Amino acid sequence: MFCLFMKKASVLALLCLLTAAVLAGCGKSEKVIAKLDDAREAKIGVMTGTTGEQLAGARFPNADIKSFDDVMDAVAALKAGQIEAVIMAYSNAVYVAKHNPELWYLPEPVEKEDMAVGVRKGNDELLAAVDRIIAELQDDGILEDMKRRWFKQDLSPYEQVDLAVPASGAVLKVGVSATREPFCFTDENGRITGYDGELARRISAKLGRPVEFSDMKFSALIPALQSGKIDLAISMAPTGERKKSINFSQPVFASAQVMLVKKAPGATEGDVSFLQRAGDSFYNNIILENRYLLIMDGLKVTVIISILSTVFGTLLGALICFMRMSPNKALRQPAKVYISILRGTPVLVLLMIIFYVVFASVDINPVLVAVIAFGMNFGAYVSEMFRTGIESVDRGQTEAGIAMGFTKAKTFLYIVLPQAVRQILPVYKGEFISLVKMTSVVGYIAVQDLTKASDIIRSRTFDAFFPLVMVAVLYFFISWLLSLTLGYVERIADPKTRRKRVF
Amino acid sequence: MIKVEHLSKQFGELTVLRDVNAEIKKGEVISIIGPSGTGKSTFLRCLNLLEMPSGGRIFIDGSDILDKSADVPKLRQKMGMVFQSFNLFAHLTALENLTIGPVKLLGRSKEQAEKKAMELLKMVGVAEKAGSFPDELSGGQKQRVAIARCLAMEPEIILFDEPTSALDPTMVSEVLAVIRRLAKEGMTMAIVTHEMDFARDVSNRVFYMDEGIIYEEGPPQQIFESPQKEKTKVFINRVRSYSCHIDNPDYDLYAMNGEIETFCEKHALPKQTRNRALLLVEELLVVFGAWRGAQAVDLDLTLSYSEKQDSLELVVESAGDYLNPFEENTRPDQLGITIVKNLSENMEYRRVNNRNRVYLTVKK
């Protein structure tokens, strides 16, 4: 069995490699952009919710503008030739160009902008405090020093400064988007760092409040700030649109949005062999900075969320099923409504509603939110499975049990349930596997699961291949192992196997 | 042992049991017979409260089981029930079907229960199937396992709800043989059945149920040889009948003919009799104007087959003006009437409640 699986797995891996090699080989775009005006009708990538997105539309009305959630996705698309340019913050562009010799940024900025710290409207006390701290840091020359240390032109390592951050007191919740090196990224110890990270720690130290980071999509920062999930969002350009939603501190430093493009062909030095590239890629993405630990942690979170949601969802499903099958209309009707609503809503939307709306003002562990959301969704599906399973046991057997002297509950337990379970398990297994895969969206509410781990790695290495393939293989493994377990349960639930054991 | 007073049961608007009074004594074997839909099964199912009675009282060994304080599951343990559709537990082997009750309810040890179960399976003749699952057994074997399952609970009475109705004719006798054996051993039983010969041999008393009550009861000789009441007589002599009501000129003639054919086949009537019956029905429909294009139709048609006399009788009743088809020259087309006269005997015409009624027996 295991041998067979290994064969299957190796075939699968081979297929993946081949596909990736073929895809990587065929760049689609030939156009070379040497100045901003060349991009008038180009395909331009931007990051959702950033100033770049607004700028691009205004500056290049005829261009085909594509929105991405993260910098690394846009860079991957640029490298693959799906787009011809990416508009991003200057410091990000420096970092990306540093790591990707075939890319560079146009020296002429698309637009200059200031970066600042976002604070919820109405939280004037905190805003005043942050403004004061920024002024102090400015006067002490610390901001200048931070700029020098984080926004490097060469590949030398960052100089980290150890800061004494208070350990107790009211927690300062800081929202960041840690896929924007060097502004903000996750270092080899899994710590949020970068310019924004250091700024957050300095503010926290000056305020005397311990800092707690929430790593989320850039576009989720403002809603999180508004709903009170975070106290500060670092760092953002204060545009007119954003100022309507939140308040901004005084500018921390002057930056610009620039355009990242591919260099002209031939400008890239010497091609390396595919194997060499694959080897480097493996080393960069998995080994360097102990990145496999990040993946392991993500794996743990994914498994925990999957199993807990399954348990919670199964219990909830049983309750819903009980209500749905009740002769009492007051119980049956809500169950029906629950089932149709939950089955008709994407789980990602449900997840965000629970996190940003239902628990908006409650300090709740996002993993718990994920378990609740996936459990609720799973519950709706399995309750209907339970119902068909129970209804598949003919009423006559229930009657026979009751006529024999069993109570209703015991009849259900001894007669109906064992048969229903057998009916349910095959579909349950399928639903469970799809739940495991569905959990890959928890990154939206700042949970570091397996997919998010690969996002973090990709945001550092700008290499799509290894992190994605590795994560795909890991998801496959989790599903395979867990469904193997359920398959075992299925076998022991089949009375005919039991007989083989007994007789 | 069981005493039933003024038992009634309604399903919504429909009254199934009106006023049932009965007593079953220890060691008695009661057969409950009667036409379909007269509440025989409902009566039986009320006895162990599978159906909640709408009114009346049921005493078991003197205690009222409808009393709120009655321990119903405990009482049910003393009353086994055998169902028409066997209702074996599909996830358990034949042996486990017998042991689950004693182990979980009577607190027997597994070994004890299994030993007893094997004895019972031997007694009903399916010991070699002890390890088989219900779906691997024939209908007759299933029903015998179901009977053994009841016996495993050591009941004081067994209620049989049409135990052979779902069986192939070839398997009926093996199940009846087991029930006969139980009767001989003195088990108290109440049996709803359509097997008249069996009911006659095995029971001490027969309940004939009709109109929601026990219409007539007595020893089998009385019920089967010389029933006292009208309906009992009809039932005993002329057990099977088919009737239909036509109130629309566009009725489905083919569906009706199909049903008449099925009815004749069910009672193994010769093909000739069947064809005659169909022809007679058709001619009489013409005579009474129930034909396509007619203005208004209100007609009842009943075919009844008496097993005892082996005769098929047809009754047609129609609303409308006086019309005796057997009088000479009442109708322009005499051909139809001639056909009717040739195919039947014992023709009779009556005018009842301003309706024409024709009785005739189909010639063999």
PDB file of N, CA and C in Angstrom, chain A residues 40 44 46 50-63 65 87 110-111:
ATOM      1  N   ARG A  40       2.212  52.969 -20.986  1.00  0.00           N
ATOM      2  CA  ARG A  40       0.850  53.509 -21.130  1.00  0.00           C
ATOM      3  C   ARG A  40      -0.198  52.449 -21.438  1.00  0.00           C
ATOM      4  N   ILE A  44      -0.188  46.226 -16.084  1.00  0.00           N
ATOM      5  CA  ILE A  44       0.499  46.704 -14.888  1.00  0.00           C
ATOM      6  C   ILE A  44      -0.101  46.032 -13.659  1.00  0.00           C
ATOM      7  N   VAL A  46      -0.664  45.831  -9.564  1.00  0.00           N
ATOM      8  CA  VAL A  46      -0.672  46.693  -8.379  1.00  0.00           C
ATOM      9  C   VAL A  46      -1.129  45.855  -7.198  1.00  0.00           C
ATOM     10  N   THR A  50      -3.523  49.495  -2.039  1.00  0.00           N
ATOM     11  CA  THR A  50      -2.363  50.377  -1.844  1.00  0.00           C
ATOM     12  C   THR A  50      -2.556  51.653  -2.649  1.00  0.00           C
ATOM     13  N   THR A  51      -1.681  52.633  -2.363  1.00  0.00           N
ATOM     14  CA  THR A  51      -1.766  53.859  -3.144  1.00  0.00           C
ATOM     15  C   THR A  51      -1.412  53.588  -4.591  1.00  0.00           C
ATOM     16  N   GLY A  52      -0.558  52.586  -4.806  1.00  0.00           N
ATOM     17  CA  GLY A  52      -0.167  52.232  -6.166  1.00  0.00           C
ATOM     18  C   GLY A  52      -1.375  51.927  -7.023  1.00  0.00           C
ATOM     19  N   GLU A  53      -2.363  51.286  -6.439  1.00  0.00           N
ATOM     20  CA  GLU A  53      -3.552  50.896  -7.176  1.00  0.00           C
ATOM     21  C   GLU A  53      -4.291  52.138  -7.687  1.00  0.00           C
ATOM     22  N   GLN A  54      -4.426  53.126  -6.787  1.00  0.00           N
ATOM     23  CA  GLN A  54      -5.141  54.340  -7.185  1.00  0.00           C
ATOM     24  C   GLN A  54      -4.344  55.131  -8.212  1.00  0.00           C
ATOM     25  N   LEU A  55      -3.009  55.165  -7.969  1.00  0.00           N
ATOM     26  CA  LEU A  55      -2.130  55.911  -8.871  1.00  0.00           C
ATOM     27  C   LEU A  55      -2.180  55.371 -10.283  1.00  0.00           C
ATOM     28  N   ALA A  56      -2.102  54.061 -10.388  1.00  0.00           N
ATOM     29  CA  ALA A  56      -1.993  53.420 -11.694  1.00  0.00           C
ATOM     30  C   ALA A  56      -3.177  53.783 -12.573  1.00  0.00           C
ATOM     31  N   GLY A  57      -4.374  53.737 -11.976  1.00  0.00           N
ATOM     32  CA  GLY A  57      -5.569  54.061 -12.736  1.00  0.00           C
ATOM     33  C   GLY A  57      -5.547  55.487 -13.260  1.00  0.00           C
ATOM     34  N   ALA A  58      -5.046  56.408 -12.438  1.00  0.00           N
ATOM     35  CA  ALA A  58      -5.044  57.816 -12.822  1.00  0.00           C
ATOM     36  C   ALA A  58      -3.934  58.105 -13.819  1.00  0.00           C
ATOM     37  N   ARG A  59      -2.778  57.500 -13.582  1.00  0.00           N
ATOM     38  CA  ARG A  59      -1.597  57.841 -14.389  1.00  0.00           C
ATOM     39  C   ARG A  59      -1.604  57.101 -15.724  1.00  0.00           C
ATOM     40  N   PHE A  60      -2.128  55.852 -15.755  1.00  0.00           N
ATOM     41  CA  PHE A  60      -2.123  55.059 -16.991  1.00  0.00           C
ATOM     42  C   PHE A  60      -3.526  54.595 -17.329  1.00  0.00           C
ATOM     43  N   PRO A  61      -4.383  55.521 -17.786  1.00  0.00           N
ATOM     44  CA  PRO A  61      -5.795  55.161 -17.990  1.00  0.00           C
ATOM     45  C   PRO A  61      -5.988  54.071 -19.037  1.00  0.00           C
ATOM     46  N   ASN A  62      -5.052  53.935 -19.983  1.00  0.00           N
ATOM     47  CA  ASN A  62      -5.239  52.936 -21.036  1.00  0.00           C
ATOM     48  C   ASN A  62      -4.578  51.607 -20.715  1.00  0.00           C
ATOM     49  N   ALA A  63      -3.912  51.560 -19.590  1.00  0.00           N
ATOM     50  CA  ALA A  63      -3.199  50.323 -19.253  1.00  0.00           C
ATOM     51  C   ALA A  63      -4.182  49.276 -18.728  1.00  0.00           C
ATOM     52  N   ILE A  65      -4.831  47.085 -15.873  1.00  0.00           N
ATOM     53  CA  ILE A  65      -4.328  47.053 -14.498  1.00  0.00           C
ATOM     54  C   ILE A  65      -4.840  45.816 -13.773  1.00  0.00           C
ATOM     55  N   ILE A  87       3.697  48.378  -9.938  1.00  0.00           N
ATOM     56  CA  ILE A  87       3.900  49.630  -9.210  1.00  0.00           C
ATOM     57  C   ILE A  87       3.930  49.315  -7.728  1.00  0.00           C
ATOM     58  N   VAL A 110       6.761  57.115  -9.942  1.00  0.00           N
ATOM     59  CA  VAL A 110       5.394  57.332 -10.425  1.00  0.00           C
ATOM     60  C   VAL A 110       4.764  58.452  -9.618  1.00  0.00           C
ATOM     61  N   GLU A 111       5.015  58.422  -8.328  1.00  0.00           N
ATOM     62  CA  GLU A 111       4.552  59.526  -7.483  1.00  0.00           C
ATOM     63  C   GLU A 111       5.241  59.439  -6.131  1.00  0.00           C
TER      64      GLU A 111
END
